[in-house]
Amino acid sequence: MEVIRSQKRTPSNDTVSNPKIPLYLTAPQMEVRLEEFELFAIDRLRVLKGVSDGLARGRNPKEMDDLVDTLWKEHMRDPDASVMLNKDIISHFVLRLVYCRSDELKKWFLSMETALFRHRFRLQNFEAQRAIVGEFGLPYKAVTGAELEGLKERLGQVVRSLGQISPTVEAVYYKVPFEEVPDLVASRRVLIQKGFAFVAGSQLVSLVVTQFRSHISKALILTNRKWTTTIREREKDRLTPIVEALSTSYLGPDYSQSTEYAEISLKDIDQVAKSSFPLCMRHLFEKVREDHHLKHGGRMQLGLFLKGVGLKLDDALAFWRAEFTKKVGSERFDKEYAYSIRHNYGKEGKRTDYTPYACQKIILSAPGAGDHHGCPYRHFSEDNLRAALGRMGLSSRGMEGVMDQVRNKHYQLACTMTFEAVYGTSCDAGINHPNQYFEESQKILKSKTPPAPV
Amino acid sequence: MFITSEFTTARNLFPYNDIHKWLSYGHDGKHPGCDEYYFGRREFSFTLENDVYLRYKSFKSASALEHAIKSCFPYKIDIGAVYSVDPDKRHAYSQTGTNVFTPVERELVFDIDITDYDDVRYCCSGADVCSKCWPLMTVAIKVIHTSLKEDFGFKHILWVFSGRRGVHCWVCDPKARRMTNEQRSAVAEYFRVYKGNENNARKVALMGYSLHPFLARSYVDFLKGFFEGELQANQSIFSTKDKYDKILEMISYEDIQSELREKWEKSANRSSLSEEAISLVRWEQLKNTLQSKKHKAPTLRMCVEEIVFTFTYPRIDLEVSKQMNHLLKAPFCVHPKTGRVCVPIDPNNCDEFDPLAVPTLSQLIEEINSGGSKMGVDDDDDDTDSSLLGKSIKFFRSSFLGPLLKSCKEEIENSYKTKIGKSKDSFSW
């Protein structure tokens, strides 16, 4: 794939004669504009995040099919089918570069791409599915006509034996030597006759998805190798910054401009921290007050959050100065710390107005010794987390639900449950940004307090 | 238990040539496509007196096998897998690289032992077997044999009496011999229904709204009839409180348990019916009660079937089937404890098989002494019919070995033709 600067696109001749879902077996030989490189990837990322969201909320397979259909149409559609296919392929390969770079990223990407593939496959019609099965080189024949009719009754029995009350037989069955589907045989999930298993289209999905998953997994390892040995260095002024930004890109409101509700002043800050901060920020805030210091990671995470919450630069400087000078003295504060606070507000250097970190970025961070940043649901030990939740006012029953989510690595859902327990209300949108937590919390608290007398 | 001199007879009567023919699968060296070393890569193991166990024995021919057995005096001979290299010479090969010592072919085997049914038979336990409980083996053969043929499409299946209390099954199709451990495991699990140990009362749990077609066919064609007929007659599983309590515990609904328990306690001493008749009456009552109440809980949906399956469905030893390198006793051995010969069983006539009528070593010796048959078994002797062992040998040859070898020869010929054809099409200067 060749990335070029804004030139007229040459129509791609390599769109394969139409597999509806590309298998991403080889990198496409086409030219890609630099802008598209990033934009296509972002659109696909929206789809993958939507998938991630759906799975985290425990959507059943049918719901996931619908969700994927909606997401794909919303972000990846194009009136020109070949353009749509190109976007599909290009975006996948760009995201491979982005997500090959660590085990955690690989795992997430692999899960989401596999889930996406699974549901896109399920949405296809019989012919398209058959074509895809063929693409993988799996030599299974579909059962049709009289042969299928003769098997219908027993196929219905199999369906009923698996817990479905009505014996609706699927439209597509594949005749597969029983040796090739050992797990379906072992669990008696298929009809077997004269050495052949009759595998339903929906069961074939598993086989096909396993192939897909295995292929992508291997590809990611190769891509990572290429990235670290050649690409990253070669592209350090062009693609690398884009790739690095993409993995932490958060696709909601960025809270860089604080809203009307969110302005807080220094005198209120302690009270507001207690009532409206999410656990991660509460912890950092308490530590600043306690230790009169925070390491870099913590300063960034809390500092940007406070900016998002509406703390003005002057107030921020005053806050950090008040704490840090207790430990390091006023001169050192001005020299070493004031600069970076101003930097965060876009008043120094590149003058980029940095955006507060979203949950995804915080969860993926790696706090070390002496650090207090990161996501407590992920980075705290169970005991510490329970203690912290207790201090937030959670009952032991409420805590169990949260701990359960934590055990299943659904950290944002854990935070959402905490929010719901603390404020006694449901939060359907789910927490995915600390500033969102703060804003929602403020909304609830303000609606409860009576208006000040005139 | 056994007398050394008697066992000499056993070793003399062992059909070396037939076993050799079987395990060669047509590779007798007569056709250019034969692999003449095939038989030599098969593992045998000998169990000697004092339970000394010799593994990885291999032989180039029937006579080599005969010679070894007559000089080592094993009491038991087991057959293992065909390996990548001569088991005898395995140490010459390292475990890495291309010359690894590993199994490459092995029959798909099953082992059913009646001691696994001790919780559902009341006439015997442990190593004993009688005409009242042996029918459990008969029905197991019918269920498994039908499935191997109809579901899996296998054609060359040998059933053998294990000599005391069970049966072995050897599936010898080429496809079966080449199955991987994972595939063998899958077939074993397909056959598995009973999942029992002392921690659960309900050892058969049939979920869903209907039985899988394999289980349904087994139930309709074999299990139901057996349960309501022969089993009840032989075991009277409802006639006493101990017996019926066990069954009532399988019903996962306390109310139904109590209802039936009460009814049966009341009728306990009043009846003048036979044990069998009482048992049948109670079974009908149980069925009726469950039928009327089964909507109450999903676990009651197939409770009747679950009870039938618990008492009658085959219980195979999964471990035996799952691994290629598992050894299994050779047919035509003599069981050291019972003296009975491990003869083949005809799956199409297994109702007629009586484990207590199987020839014993003593009977064979007597037959020889009275001049009724010759020592040793000849290959093409039509007189073998009349001797005790002769019938079994004849059956082995005509029903199993003959068709098997015919099909093996065809396969060897075909794959040879293909190979020749391929090399004709491609040539290089």
PDB file of C-alpha atoms in Angstrom, chain A residues 154-158 160-166 178-196, chain B residues 149-154 175 179 182-183 185-187 189-193 206-217 313:
ATOM      1  CA  ARG A 154     -33.901 -34.965  11.931  1.00  0.00           C
ATOM      2  CA  LEU A 155     -32.247 -31.608  11.538  1.00  0.00           C
ATOM      3  CA  GLY A 156     -35.236 -30.184  13.349  1.00  0.00           C
ATOM      4  CA  GLN A 157     -34.684 -32.705  16.110  1.00  0.00           C
ATOM      5  CA  VAL A 158     -31.114 -31.532  16.481  1.00  0.00           C
ATOM      6  CA  ARG A 160     -34.798 -28.855  19.412  1.00  0.00           C
ATOM      7  CA  SER A 161     -32.254 -30.919  21.305  1.00  0.00           C
ATOM      8  CA  LEU A 162     -30.148 -27.790  21.585  1.00  0.00           C
ATOM      9  CA  GLY A 163     -32.812 -25.906  23.448  1.00  0.00           C
ATOM     10  CA  GLN A 164     -34.808 -24.240  20.721  1.00  0.00           C
ATOM     11  CA  ILE A 165     -38.462 -25.054  21.170  1.00  0.00           C
ATOM     12  CA  SER A 166     -39.423 -24.736  17.526  1.00  0.00           C
ATOM     13  CA  PHE A 178     -17.273 -35.492  10.630  1.00  0.00           C
ATOM     14  CA  GLU A 179     -13.519 -35.514  11.313  1.00  0.00           C
ATOM     15  CA  GLU A 180     -13.377 -31.812  10.516  1.00  0.00           C
ATOM     16  CA  VAL A 181     -15.810 -30.646  13.166  1.00  0.00           C
ATOM     17  CA  PRO A 182     -14.794 -32.577  16.269  1.00  0.00           C
ATOM     18  CA  ASP A 183     -16.228 -30.122  18.743  1.00  0.00           C
ATOM     19  CA  LEU A 184     -19.632 -30.131  17.068  1.00  0.00           C
ATOM     20  CA  VAL A 185     -19.587 -33.938  17.029  1.00  0.00           C
ATOM     21  CA  ALA A 186     -18.518 -34.214  20.654  1.00  0.00           C
ATOM     22  CA  SER A 187     -21.327 -32.010  21.875  1.00  0.00           C
ATOM     23  CA  ARG A 188     -23.918 -33.614  19.552  1.00  0.00           C
ATOM     24  CA  ARG A 189     -24.705 -30.297  17.950  1.00  0.00           C
ATOM     25  CA  VAL A 190     -24.924 -31.756  14.447  1.00  0.00           C
ATOM     26  CA  LEU A 191     -26.686 -34.532  12.636  1.00  0.00           C
ATOM     27  CA  ILE A 192     -24.216 -37.177  11.460  1.00  0.00           C
ATOM     28  CA  GLN A 193     -24.965 -39.638   8.715  1.00  0.00           C
ATOM     29  CA  LYS A 194     -22.640 -42.076   6.920  1.00  0.00           C
ATOM     30  CA  GLY A 195     -19.562 -40.204   8.065  1.00  0.00           C
ATOM     31  CA  PHE A 196     -20.778 -36.717   7.240  1.00  0.00           C
TER      32      PHE A 196
ATOM     33  CA  LYS B 149     -22.367 -47.905  10.858  1.00  0.00           C
ATOM     34  CA  GLU B 150     -25.213 -45.496  10.272  1.00  0.00           C
ATOM     35  CA  ASP B 151     -23.831 -42.277  11.697  1.00  0.00           C
ATOM     36  CA  PHE B 152     -20.120 -42.600  11.092  1.00  0.00           C
ATOM     37  CA  GLY B 153     -20.225 -44.802   8.025  1.00  0.00           C
ATOM     38  CA  PHE B 154     -17.751 -47.361   9.288  1.00  0.00           C
ATOM     39  CA  LYS B 175     -10.394 -43.718   7.931  1.00  0.00           C
ATOM     40  CA  MET B 179      -8.041 -40.607  13.189  1.00  0.00           C
ATOM     41  CA  GLU B 182      -8.874 -35.172  19.012  1.00  0.00           C
ATOM     42  CA  GLN B 183     -11.198 -36.927  16.598  1.00  0.00           C
ATOM     43  CA  SER B 185     -12.092 -38.008  21.682  1.00  0.00           C
ATOM     44  CA  ALA B 186     -14.939 -36.366  19.776  1.00  0.00           C
ATOM     45  CA  VAL B 187     -16.482 -39.734  18.881  1.00  0.00           C
ATOM     46  CA  GLU B 189     -17.847 -37.802  23.735  1.00  0.00           C
ATOM     47  CA  TYR B 190     -20.589 -38.185  21.122  1.00  0.00           C
ATOM     48  CA  PHE B 191     -21.305 -41.551  22.703  1.00  0.00           C
ATOM     49  CA  ARG B 192     -21.155 -40.242  26.221  1.00  0.00           C
ATOM     50  CA  VAL B 193     -24.366 -39.688  28.133  1.00  0.00           C
ATOM     51  CA  LEU B 206     -31.018 -34.611  28.854  1.00  0.00           C
ATOM     52  CA  MET B 207     -31.515 -30.975  28.050  1.00  0.00           C
ATOM     53  CA  GLY B 208     -33.402 -29.336  25.272  1.00  0.00           C
ATOM     54  CA  TYR B 209     -36.837 -30.086  23.871  1.00  0.00           C
ATOM     55  CA  SER B 210     -36.063 -33.335  22.167  1.00  0.00           C
ATOM     56  CA  LEU B 211     -33.400 -35.985  21.941  1.00  0.00           C
ATOM     57  CA  HIS B 212     -30.630 -35.759  19.385  1.00  0.00           C
ATOM     58  CA  PRO B 213     -31.547 -38.115  16.487  1.00  0.00           C
ATOM     59  CA  PHE B 214     -28.832 -40.576  17.548  1.00  0.00           C
ATOM     60  CA  LEU B 215     -30.173 -40.772  21.089  1.00  0.00           C
ATOM     61  CA  ALA B 216     -33.749 -40.837  19.836  1.00  0.00           C
ATOM     62  CA  ARG B 217     -33.052 -43.762  17.538  1.00  0.00           C
ATOM     63  CA  TYR B 313     -27.428 -46.664  27.771  1.00  0.00           C
TER      64      TYR B 313
END
